[in-house]
Coordinates of C-alpha atoms and ligand atoms in Angstrom, one line a residue:
S1 CA -115.1 -59.1 108.1
Q2 CA -118.1 -60.1 106.2
A3 CA -120.0 -61.1 109.2
S4 CA -119.3 -57.9 110.9
R5 CA -121.0 -55.7 107.5
R6 CA -124.1 -58.2 107.8
S7 CA -126.7 -57.6 110.2
T8 CA -129.4 -59.7 111.8
H9 CA -132.2 -56.7 111.4
C10 CA -132.9 -55.3 108.3
L11 CA -132.9 -51.4 109.1
S12 CA -135.9 -49.3 108.1
I13 CA -132.8 -47.3 106.2
I14 CA -131.6 -49.7 104.7
C15 CA -134.4 -51.5 103.1
L16 CA -134.6 -48.0 101.5
F17 CA -131.5 -48.5 99.9
Q18 CA -131.7 -52.0 98.8
L19 CA -132.8 -53.4 95.6
S20 CA -133.1 -57.2 95.4
L21 CA -130.1 -58.4 93.5
G22 CA -131.3 -62.3 94.5
Y23 CA -128.6 -62.7 96.6
G24 CA -129.3 -60.4 99.9
S25 CA -127.5 -59.8 102.7
E26 CA -128.5 -57.0 105.0
V27 CA -125.9 -54.3 105.3
D28 CA -125.4 -52.6 108.6
W29 CA -126.7 -49.3 109.3
F30 CA -123.1 -48.2 110.5
S31 CA -121.4 -49.7 107.5
L32 CA -123.8 -48.6 105.7
S33 CA -123.6 -45.0 106.7
A34 CA -119.7 -44.8 106.2
V35 CA -120.0 -46.0 102.9
I36 CA -122.1 -42.9 101.1
L37 CA -120.2 -40.2 103.5
L38 CA -116.7 -42.0 101.8
L39 CA -118.2 -41.9 98.7
C40 CA -119.7 -38.7 99.1
T41 CA -116.4 -36.6 100.7
A42 CA -113.1 -38.9 100.2
P43 CA -112.9 -36.7 96.8
F44 CA -113.7 -33.7 98.4
L45 CA -111.1 -34.4 101.3
V46 CA -108.2 -35.3 98.3
F47 CA -108.7 -31.9 96.5
F48 CA -108.9 -29.5 99.5
F49 CA -105.7 -30.8 100.8
V50 CA -104.1 -30.5 97.6
M51 CA -105.9 -26.9 96.9
V52 CA -104.7 -25.7 100.2
C53 CA -101.3 -26.2 99.4
D54 CA -101.7 -24.6 96.0
Q55 CA -103.3 -21.3 97.0
Y56 CA -103.3 -21.3 100.9
Q57 CA -99.2 -22.6 101.6
C58 CA -100.6 -25.4 103.2
S59 CA -103.0 -24.0 105.6
V60 CA -105.6 -26.1 106.8
S61 CA -107.4 -24.0 108.8
Q62 CA -106.6 -20.2 106.6
P63 CA -109.7 -21.5 104.1
L64 CA -111.7 -22.1 106.3
V65 CA -111.5 -19.6 108.3
E66 CA -111.6 -17.0 104.9
L67 CA -115.1 -19.0 103.8
Y68 CA -116.7 -18.3 107.6
S69 CA -115.5 -14.2 107.5
G70 CA -117.4 -14.5 103.8
E71 CA -113.9 -13.2 102.1
A72 CA -113.2 -16.2 100.2
T73 CA -116.3 -18.6 98.8
L74 CA -116.5 -22.0 97.6
R75 CA -117.0 -20.6 94.2
S76 CA -113.9 -18.6 94.6
I77 CA -111.9 -21.0 95.6
W78 CA -113.1 -23.8 93.1
D79 CA -112.4 -20.9 90.5
K80 CA -108.8 -20.4 91.7
A81 CA -108.3 -24.0 91.2
P82 CA -106.8 -25.3 88.1
S83 CA -108.9 -26.8 86.2
F84 CA -108.8 -30.7 83.8
T85 CA -106.0 -29.9 81.0
W86 CA -105.4 -32.4 77.9
T87 CA -101.6 -31.7 78.4
A88 CA -102.3 -33.7 82.2
A89 CA -105.1 -36.2 79.8
Q90 CA -102.0 -36.7 77.5
I91 CA -98.7 -37.1 80.8
Y92 CA -101.7 -39.5 82.8
T93 CA -102.5 -41.9 79.9
V94 CA -98.6 -42.6 78.5
W95 CA -97.8 -42.8 82.0
V96 CA -100.8 -45.5 82.4
S97 CA -100.4 -46.8 79.1
F98 CA -96.5 -47.4 79.8
Q99 CA -97.2 -49.4 83.2
L100 CA -99.9 -51.7 81.7
V101 CA -96.7 -51.8 78.9
L102 CA -94.4 -53.4 81.7
Y103 CA -97.6 -55.2 83.5
M104 CA -98.3 -57.7 80.5
C105 CA -95.7 -57.3 77.7
V106 CA -92.6 -57.7 80.1
P107 CA -92.3 -61.0 81.8
D108 CA -89.9 -60.7 85.2
V109 CA -86.1 -61.5 84.2
T110 CA -84.9 -59.7 87.9
H111 CA -85.1 -62.8 89.5
K112 CA -83.1 -64.7 87.7
F113 CA -79.6 -62.2 89.0
L114 CA -81.3 -60.9 92.1
P115 CA -80.7 -63.6 94.9
G116 CA -83.8 -63.6 97.5
Y117 CA -86.0 -61.4 95.3
A118 CA -89.1 -63.7 94.4
G119 CA -90.7 -62.5 91.0
G120 CA -92.4 -64.6 87.8
V121 CA -94.9 -66.5 87.7
Q122 CA -96.2 -66.7 91.3
D123 CA -99.5 -68.0 93.3
G124 CA -101.7 -66.3 95.1
A125 CA -103.8 -67.4 98.2
R126 CA -106.6 -69.6 97.4
T127 CA -109.9 -67.9 97.0
P128 CA -113.3 -69.0 98.8
A129 CA -114.4 -70.8 96.1
G130 CA -110.9 -72.6 96.5
L131 CA -109.0 -71.1 93.4
I132 CA -105.7 -71.1 93.3
N133 CA -104.9 -68.0 90.6
K134 CA -101.3 -67.1 89.4
Y135 CA -99.5 -64.0 89.3
E136 CA -96.9 -63.1 86.9
I137 CA -94.6 -60.6 89.6
N138 CA -92.6 -57.9 88.2
G139 CA -93.5 -54.9 90.2
L140 CA -89.8 -54.6 91.1
Q141 CA -89.0 -54.4 87.0
S142 CA -91.2 -52.0 86.4
W143 CA -90.1 -49.8 89.4
L144 CA -86.3 -50.4 87.8
I145 CA -86.9 -49.8 84.4
T146 CA -89.7 -46.4 84.7
H147 CA -86.8 -44.6 87.8
A148 CA -83.7 -45.5 85.3
L149 CA -85.9 -44.0 82.2
W150 CA -86.6 -41.1 84.6
Y151 CA -83.2 -40.6 85.7
A152 CA -82.0 -40.8 82.0
N153 CA -84.2 -37.9 81.0
A154 CA -83.0 -35.8 83.8
Q155 CA -79.5 -36.1 83.1
Y156 CA -79.2 -36.8 79.3
F157 CA -82.6 -37.1 77.3
H158 CA -84.0 -33.7 78.5
W159 CA -87.8 -35.1 76.9
F160 CA -89.6 -33.7 79.8
S161 CA -89.0 -31.4 83.0
P162 CA -88.4 -33.4 86.4
T163 CA -91.1 -30.8 87.8
I164 CA -93.8 -32.6 85.1
I165 CA -95.4 -34.2 87.8
F166 CA -95.9 -30.9 90.6
D167 CA -96.6 -28.7 87.4
N168 CA -99.6 -30.3 86.1
W169 CA -100.5 -31.9 89.6
I170 CA -104.3 -30.1 90.1
P171 CA -105.1 -31.1 86.6
L172 CA -103.9 -34.9 87.5
L173 CA -105.7 -35.1 89.9
W174 CA -108.8 -34.8 87.7
C175 CA -107.4 -37.3 85.3
T176 CA -106.9 -39.8 87.9
N177 CA -110.3 -39.3 89.6
I178 CA -111.8 -40.2 86.1
L179 CA -110.0 -43.8 85.9
G180 CA -110.6 -44.3 89.7
Y181 CA -114.3 -43.9 88.5
A182 CA -114.1 -45.5 85.6
V183 CA -112.2 -48.8 87.1
S184 CA -114.7 -49.4 89.7
T185 CA -117.5 -48.7 87.4
F186 CA -116.2 -51.1 85.3
A187 CA -115.6 -53.6 88.0
F188 CA -119.1 -53.1 89.4
V189 CA -120.6 -53.3 86.1
K190 CA -118.3 -56.8 85.2
A191 CA -119.4 -58.4 88.1
Y192 CA -123.0 -59.0 87.1
L193 CA -122.4 -59.4 83.4
F194 CA -119.2 -61.1 83.0
P195 CA -117.6 -62.1 86.1
T196 CA -114.1 -63.8 86.7
N197 CA -115.2 -66.5 88.9
A198 CA -118.8 -66.7 90.0
E199 CA -118.9 -68.1 92.7
D200 CA -115.9 -65.6 94.6
C201 CA -118.3 -63.1 93.8
K202 CA -119.9 -61.5 97.2
F203 CA -123.4 -59.2 96.7
T204 CA -124.6 -58.1 99.7
G205 CA -127.7 -56.9 98.7
N206 CA -127.4 -53.0 98.5
V207 CA -126.2 -51.3 95.7
F208 CA -124.1 -48.4 97.8
Y209 CA -121.8 -51.1 99.4
N210 CA -121.4 -53.3 96.3
Y211 CA -119.9 -50.3 94.8
M212 CA -118.0 -49.3 97.4
M213 CA -116.4 -53.0 98.9
G214 CA -116.5 -55.0 96.0
I215 CA -118.3 -57.9 94.0
E216 CA -115.6 -59.4 92.3
F217 CA -112.9 -61.5 94.4
N218 CA -110.0 -61.0 91.2
P219 CA -111.5 -59.9 88.6
R220 CA -109.2 -60.5 85.9
I221 CA -109.5 -59.6 81.9
G222 CA -107.7 -62.2 79.8
K223 CA -105.7 -65.3 81.9
W224 CA -103.2 -62.1 83.2
F225 CA -104.6 -59.1 83.6
D226 CA -105.4 -58.9 87.2
F227 CA -107.1 -55.9 88.5
K228 CA -106.2 -55.7 92.2
L229 CA -102.4 -56.8 91.2
F230 CA -102.1 -53.4 88.5
F231 CA -104.5 -51.3 90.5
N232 CA -103.0 -51.9 93.3
G233 CA -98.9 -51.7 92.6
R234 CA -99.2 -49.9 89.8
P235 CA -99.8 -47.3 88.7
G236 CA -99.9 -45.6 92.0
I237 CA -97.5 -47.2 93.9
V238 CA -94.7 -47.0 90.8
A239 CA -95.8 -43.2 91.1
W240 CA -95.5 -42.9 94.9
T241 CA -91.3 -42.3 94.4
L242 CA -91.3 -40.0 90.8
I243 CA -94.3 -37.7 92.6
N244 CA -91.0 -37.5 95.4
L245 CA -88.4 -36.7 93.0
S246 CA -90.2 -34.1 91.5
Y247 CA -91.2 -32.1 94.2
A248 CA -87.8 -32.1 94.8
A249 CA -86.7 -31.2 91.7
K250 CA -89.1 -28.1 92.8
Q251 CA -87.6 -27.4 95.3
Q252 CA -84.1 -27.3 93.7
E253 CA -86.1 -24.9 90.9
L254 CA -87.7 -22.7 93.4
Y255 CA -84.8 -22.0 95.7
G256 CA -81.4 -23.6 94.2
Y257 CA -81.4 -26.4 97.1
V258 CA -83.3 -29.3 98.1
T259 CA -83.6 -29.4 101.8
N260 CA -83.2 -32.2 104.1
S261 CA -86.8 -33.0 105.4
M262 CA -87.4 -33.5 101.6
I263 CA -84.2 -35.5 101.5
L264 CA -85.6 -37.8 104.6
V265 CA -89.0 -37.9 102.7
N266 CA -87.8 -39.6 99.5
V267 CA -85.5 -41.9 101.4
L268 CA -87.3 -43.2 104.0
Q269 CA -90.8 -43.4 101.6
A270 CA -88.1 -44.8 98.7
I271 CA -87.7 -47.6 101.2
Y272 CA -90.9 -48.5 102.5
V273 CA -92.4 -48.2 98.1
L274 CA -88.5 -50.6 97.4
D275 CA -89.7 -53.1 100.1
F276 CA -93.3 -52.9 98.1
F277 CA -91.9 -54.4 95.3
W278 CA -89.3 -56.5 97.0
N279 CA -91.5 -57.9 98.4
E280 CA -94.6 -58.1 96.3
A281 CA -95.3 -62.2 96.0
W282 CA -96.1 -62.4 99.6
Y283 CA -98.4 -59.0 98.9
L284 CA -100.6 -61.9 97.4
K285 CA -100.5 -63.0 101.0
T286 CA -102.3 -60.0 103.1
I287 CA -105.1 -58.5 103.4
D288 CA -105.9 -56.4 100.0
I289 CA -105.6 -59.1 97.9
C290 CA -106.6 -62.2 100.2
H291 CA -109.9 -60.8 102.0
D292 CA -110.9 -57.4 100.1
H293 CA -113.2 -57.5 97.0
F294 CA -112.4 -55.6 94.3
G295 CA -114.6 -52.1 94.1
W296 CA -114.0 -48.4 94.6
Y297 CA -112.4 -48.5 97.6
L298 CA -109.3 -50.5 96.2
G299 CA -110.0 -49.0 92.7
W300 CA -110.6 -45.2 92.9
G301 CA -107.9 -45.3 96.3
D302 CA -104.8 -47.2 95.0
C303 CA -105.9 -44.0 91.3
V304 CA -106.3 -41.2 93.6
W305 CA -106.2 -41.2 97.3
L306 CA -102.8 -42.8 97.4
P307 CA -100.5 -41.1 94.5
F308 CA -102.2 -37.8 96.8
L309 CA -102.4 -38.3 100.2
Y310 CA -99.6 -40.6 100.6
T311 CA -97.1 -37.9 99.0
L312 CA -98.6 -34.8 101.1
Q313 CA -94.9 -34.1 103.1
G314 CA -93.2 -33.9 99.9
L315 CA -95.7 -31.2 98.4
Y316 CA -96.0 -29.7 102.0
L317 CA -91.9 -29.0 101.7
V318 CA -92.2 -27.5 98.2
Y319 CA -94.3 -24.1 99.9
N320 CA -92.8 -24.8 103.0
P321 CA -88.9 -25.5 102.8
V322 CA -88.3 -26.9 106.1
Q323 CA -84.3 -27.4 106.5
L324 CA -84.1 -29.4 110.2
S325 CA -80.8 -29.0 113.1
T326 CA -78.8 -32.0 112.8
A327 CA -80.8 -33.6 115.9
H328 CA -84.3 -33.2 114.4
A329 CA -83.3 -34.6 110.8
A330 CA -81.7 -37.9 113.2
A331 CA -84.0 -38.5 115.2
V332 CA -86.6 -38.4 112.4
L333 CA -84.4 -41.0 110.7
L334 CA -84.3 -43.1 113.9
L335 CA -88.0 -43.7 113.7
G336 CA -88.2 -44.3 110.2
L337 CA -85.9 -46.9 110.1
V338 CA -86.5 -48.6 113.2
G339 CA -90.4 -48.1 112.3
Y340 CA -89.2 -50.2 109.1
Y341 CA -87.1 -52.5 110.9
V342 CA -90.4 -53.5 113.3
F343 CA -92.5 -53.4 110.0
R344 CA -90.5 -55.7 107.8
S345 CA -89.3 -58.1 110.5
T346 CA -92.4 -58.5 112.1
N347 CA -94.1 -59.7 108.3
H348 CA -90.9 -61.8 107.8
Q349 CA -91.2 -63.6 110.7
K350 CA -95.0 -64.7 110.0
D351 CA -93.8 -65.4 107.0
L352 CA -91.4 -67.9 107.7
F353 CA -93.3 -69.1 110.4
R354 CA -96.1 -70.3 108.3
R355 CA -93.7 -71.5 104.9
T356 CA -92.2 -74.0 107.8
E357 CA -95.5 -75.0 109.3
G358 CA -93.4 -73.8 112.1
K359 CA -89.8 -75.4 111.9
C360 CA -87.9 -72.4 111.6
S361 CA -85.7 -70.2 114.1
V362 CA -87.4 -66.7 115.4
W363 CA -85.1 -64.1 117.3
G364 CA -82.7 -67.8 118.3
K365 CA -85.1 -70.1 119.2
K366 CA -87.9 -72.5 117.7
P367 CA -91.3 -70.2 117.6
T368 CA -93.8 -70.8 119.8
F369 CA -97.6 -71.1 118.9
I370 CA -101.1 -72.1 119.0
E371 CA -102.7 -75.3 116.8
C372 CA -106.5 -73.8 115.7
A373 CA -108.3 -75.6 113.7
Y374 CA -111.6 -74.3 111.6
R375 CA -113.8 -75.3 109.0
S376 CA -114.1 -73.5 105.4
G377 CA -117.7 -72.4 104.0
D378 CA -117.6 -76.4 102.0
G379 CA -117.7 -77.7 105.2
G380 CA -114.4 -79.3 105.4
L381 CA -111.8 -79.5 108.6
H382 CA -108.3 -77.3 108.7
H383 CA -106.2 -76.7 110.5
S384 CA -103.9 -73.5 111.3
K385 CA -100.8 -72.3 113.9
L386 CA -100.8 -69.0 115.7
M387 CA -97.7 -67.8 116.2
T388 CA -97.2 -66.6 119.7
S389 CA -93.2 -66.1 120.1
G390 CA -90.9 -63.2 118.4
F391 CA -92.8 -59.6 117.1
W392 CA -96.3 -61.6 117.1
G393 CA -95.8 -62.8 121.2
V394 CA -95.3 -59.1 122.1
A395 CA -98.5 -58.3 120.3
R396 CA -100.8 -59.3 117.8
H397 CA -100.2 -56.7 114.6
L398 CA -96.9 -55.0 116.1
N399 CA -96.1 -55.0 112.2
Y400 CA -99.3 -52.4 112.0
T401 CA -97.4 -50.1 114.6
G402 CA -94.0 -50.1 112.8
D403 CA -96.0 -48.9 110.1
L404 CA -97.4 -46.4 112.2
M405 CA -93.4 -45.4 113.2
G406 CA -92.6 -45.3 110.4
S407 CA -95.4 -42.8 108.8
L408 CA -94.9 -40.6 111.7
A409 CA -91.3 -40.4 111.1
Y410 CA -93.1 -38.7 107.3
C411 CA -94.9 -36.5 108.9
A412 CA -92.1 -35.0 111.9
A413 CA -89.6 -34.5 109.0
C414 CA -91.9 -31.6 107.6
G415 CA -91.4 -30.0 111.2
F416 CA -94.2 -28.6 113.9
G417 CA -95.6 -25.4 111.6
H418 CA -98.4 -27.3 109.9
I419 CA -100.5 -29.7 111.0
H420 CA -101.5 -30.1 106.6
P421 CA -98.4 -33.0 106.7
Y422 CA -99.7 -34.6 109.8
F423 CA -103.3 -35.3 108.0
Y424 CA -100.7 -39.3 106.9
I425 CA -100.3 -40.2 110.3
V426 CA -104.0 -39.3 111.5
Y427 CA -105.3 -41.4 108.8
M428 CA -102.8 -44.3 108.5
T429 CA -104.0 -44.8 112.3
I430 CA -107.8 -44.9 111.7
L431 CA -106.8 -47.6 108.5
L432 CA -104.7 -49.9 110.6
V433 CA -106.7 -49.7 113.4
H434 CA -110.2 -50.8 111.9
R435 CA -108.3 -53.7 109.4
C436 CA -107.0 -54.4 113.3
V437 CA -110.4 -54.7 114.3
R438 CA -112.4 -55.9 110.8
D439 CA -109.0 -59.2 110.9
E440 CA -109.5 -59.6 114.6
H441 CA -113.5 -60.4 113.8
R442 CA -112.9 -62.4 110.6
C443 CA -110.3 -64.4 112.7
S444 CA -112.5 -64.9 115.6
S445 CA -115.2 -66.4 113.7
K446 CA -112.7 -68.9 111.9
Y447 CA -110.8 -69.9 115.2
G448 CA -113.6 -69.5 117.3
K449 CA -111.9 -70.6 120.9
D450 CA -108.8 -71.1 119.2
W451 CA -108.5 -67.4 119.0
K452 CA -109.7 -66.3 122.4
R453 CA -106.9 -69.2 123.2
Y454 CA -104.3 -66.9 121.5
T455 CA -105.6 -63.6 122.6
D456 CA -105.2 -64.6 125.8
A457 CA -101.7 -65.9 125.2
V458 CA -101.0 -62.5 123.8
P459 CA -103.7 -59.6 125.0
Y460 CA -102.0 -56.6 123.0
R461 CA -103.5 -55.9 120.2
L462 CA -100.2 -52.7 118.6
L463 CA -99.1 -51.2 122.1
P464 CA -98.3 -54.0 124.7
G465 CA -99.7 -52.6 127.6
I466 CA -102.1 -49.8 126.2
F467 CA -104.2 -50.9 123.7
Ligands
NDP501 P1 -101.4 -59.4 108.4 O1 -100.0 -59.4 107.5 O2 -100.9 -59.4 109.1 O3 -101.7 -60.5 108.3 C1 -103.1 -60.9 109.2 C2 -103.6 -62.5 109.0 O4 -102.3 -62.8 109.1 C3 -104.6 -62.5 110.0 O5 -105.8 -62.6 109.0 C4 -104.2 -64.1 110.4 O6 -104.7 -64.8 108.8 C5 -103.1 -64.5 110.1 N1 -102.8 -64.2 111.8 C6 -102.9 -63.4 112.3 N2 -101.9 -63.4 113.8 C7 -101.6 -65.0 113.2 C8 -100.1 -65.0 113.8 N3 -100.1 -64.9 115.6 N4 -99.6 -65.7 113.7 C9 -99.7 -66.6 112.2 N5 -100.3 -65.9 111.4 C10 -101.1 -64.8 111.9 O7 -102.5 -58.3 107.7 P2 -102.2 -57.3 106.6 O8 -102.4 -58.3 105.4 O9 -103.3 -56.7 107.2 O10 -101.2 -56.3 106.8 C11 -99.7 -56.7 105.9 C12 -98.7 -55.3 106.0 O11 -99.1 -54.6 105.2 C13 -98.6 -55.2 107.2 O12 -97.4 -54.4 107.8 C14 -99.8 -53.0 107.1 O13 -99.0 -52.6 107.9 C15 -99.0 -53.0 105.5 N6 -100.4 -52.0 105.5 C16 -100.1 -51.2 104.5 C17 -100.9 -50.5 103.7 C18 -100.7 -48.8 103.5 O14 -101.5 -48.2 103.1 N7 -99.3 -48.7 103.3 C19 -101.9 -50.4 104.0 C20 -102.5 -52.1 103.9 C21 -101.3 -53.2 104.9 P3 -104.9 -66.5 108.9 O15 -106.5 -66.5 108.8 O16 -104.4 -67.1 107.4 O17 -104.7 -67.3 110.1

């Protein structure tokens, strides 16, 4: 992917933005435009999707029609939106601090009594500079403690209302933005002034690109505070299931019942979230941790984009309490579960295959594979294997296909009244297709002709026979 971001030409538009940072390599104009466009529009996109629920019952077209006809102005829409409040700031500060305490101060004990769960101190993948970082994997424990407290509060203590998140949703958006920008900016400055490991920094020579895609690979404060692990998993993903519970509580408060669609969204997304924490050690080996650098894309994305846009279905259902027919609900459940099965089994097959170096059984047989050779940055020759059987023989990224099936199920749980909840599947499709392309570009540069042999053996990416 690094190679894809570089261009052999110094286009004039890029030269305009280049700062001479000393390590310069150029960024192609397409990547640069995408970066600037995203930096400028993503915060407004998040605001738009939350605001349309608050002001227009989640109709995406209504504000555009009103703007076009002059009935509304950007100013009137902005004025109607709740602004920053100190209550939201307090809630968010308590939330992030609590997750920080759980992350830093409560070493994992769950792996001692949960069979098959890999928690506690675990090794990450080898970084380009050859380091292997250690991580304290305690996300599942943090999730369990947080949800036990949430439950205890709802049932016994009543310190706060279970609708607290929904009731402060837009003010919380401003708070998450403050943290998202603060973290990204801090990571950016830190990379220049006091990087954790200077050899793992990547400077493209373009300041926007550096800010957005990150410079440091694994920024840390002290020995254990790892930016990627903390911001990737908590506070956003732990919050995901609480946000959904808050939406369900709001439905109960407003209508006196919780719809089957809301239950479906809560259950399917909870499976996904729990899967993430159960496999947190495995996530250390995924692209986010293994290849991406920590910048605005991960920092702001984890703080703002994820909690607000991954939970749009529940938000929509508060304003539009859809009750699904039994057949529709069963179809959504089936799609969600099959998607999850494909997603998890595909990831599991590769993990097992790589861990055992092919000495394992996949679908009852010894896996087939292609032997590959590649050279690392220091010129050393290494060997690897690409599996060509099991789900990895059907298509090259069926884990993404399974993920997309699950995402579609969340959207379909909202019925077909509005396009608002379908934003998620559109976004996930763009994210995973783009990820697939950049991963394959990286693999192609890494493995060369061996990658070609692999793509000849497994010709499709996501959908056999189609793509
Ligand atoms: P993968 O787990 O698919 O990892 C890709 C890497 O696996 C490649 O770079 C290559 O690495 C190796 N590989 C590729 N083909 C083979 C093969 N045939 N046999 C063995 N190894 C192979 O990608 P991600 O890390 O992107 O995704 C992990 C999961 O996370 C996915 O299921 C994805 O859906 C999910 N995800 C979800 C997101 C969300 O927002 N909900 C966001 C991102 C990911 P190597 O260089 O080691 O050979």
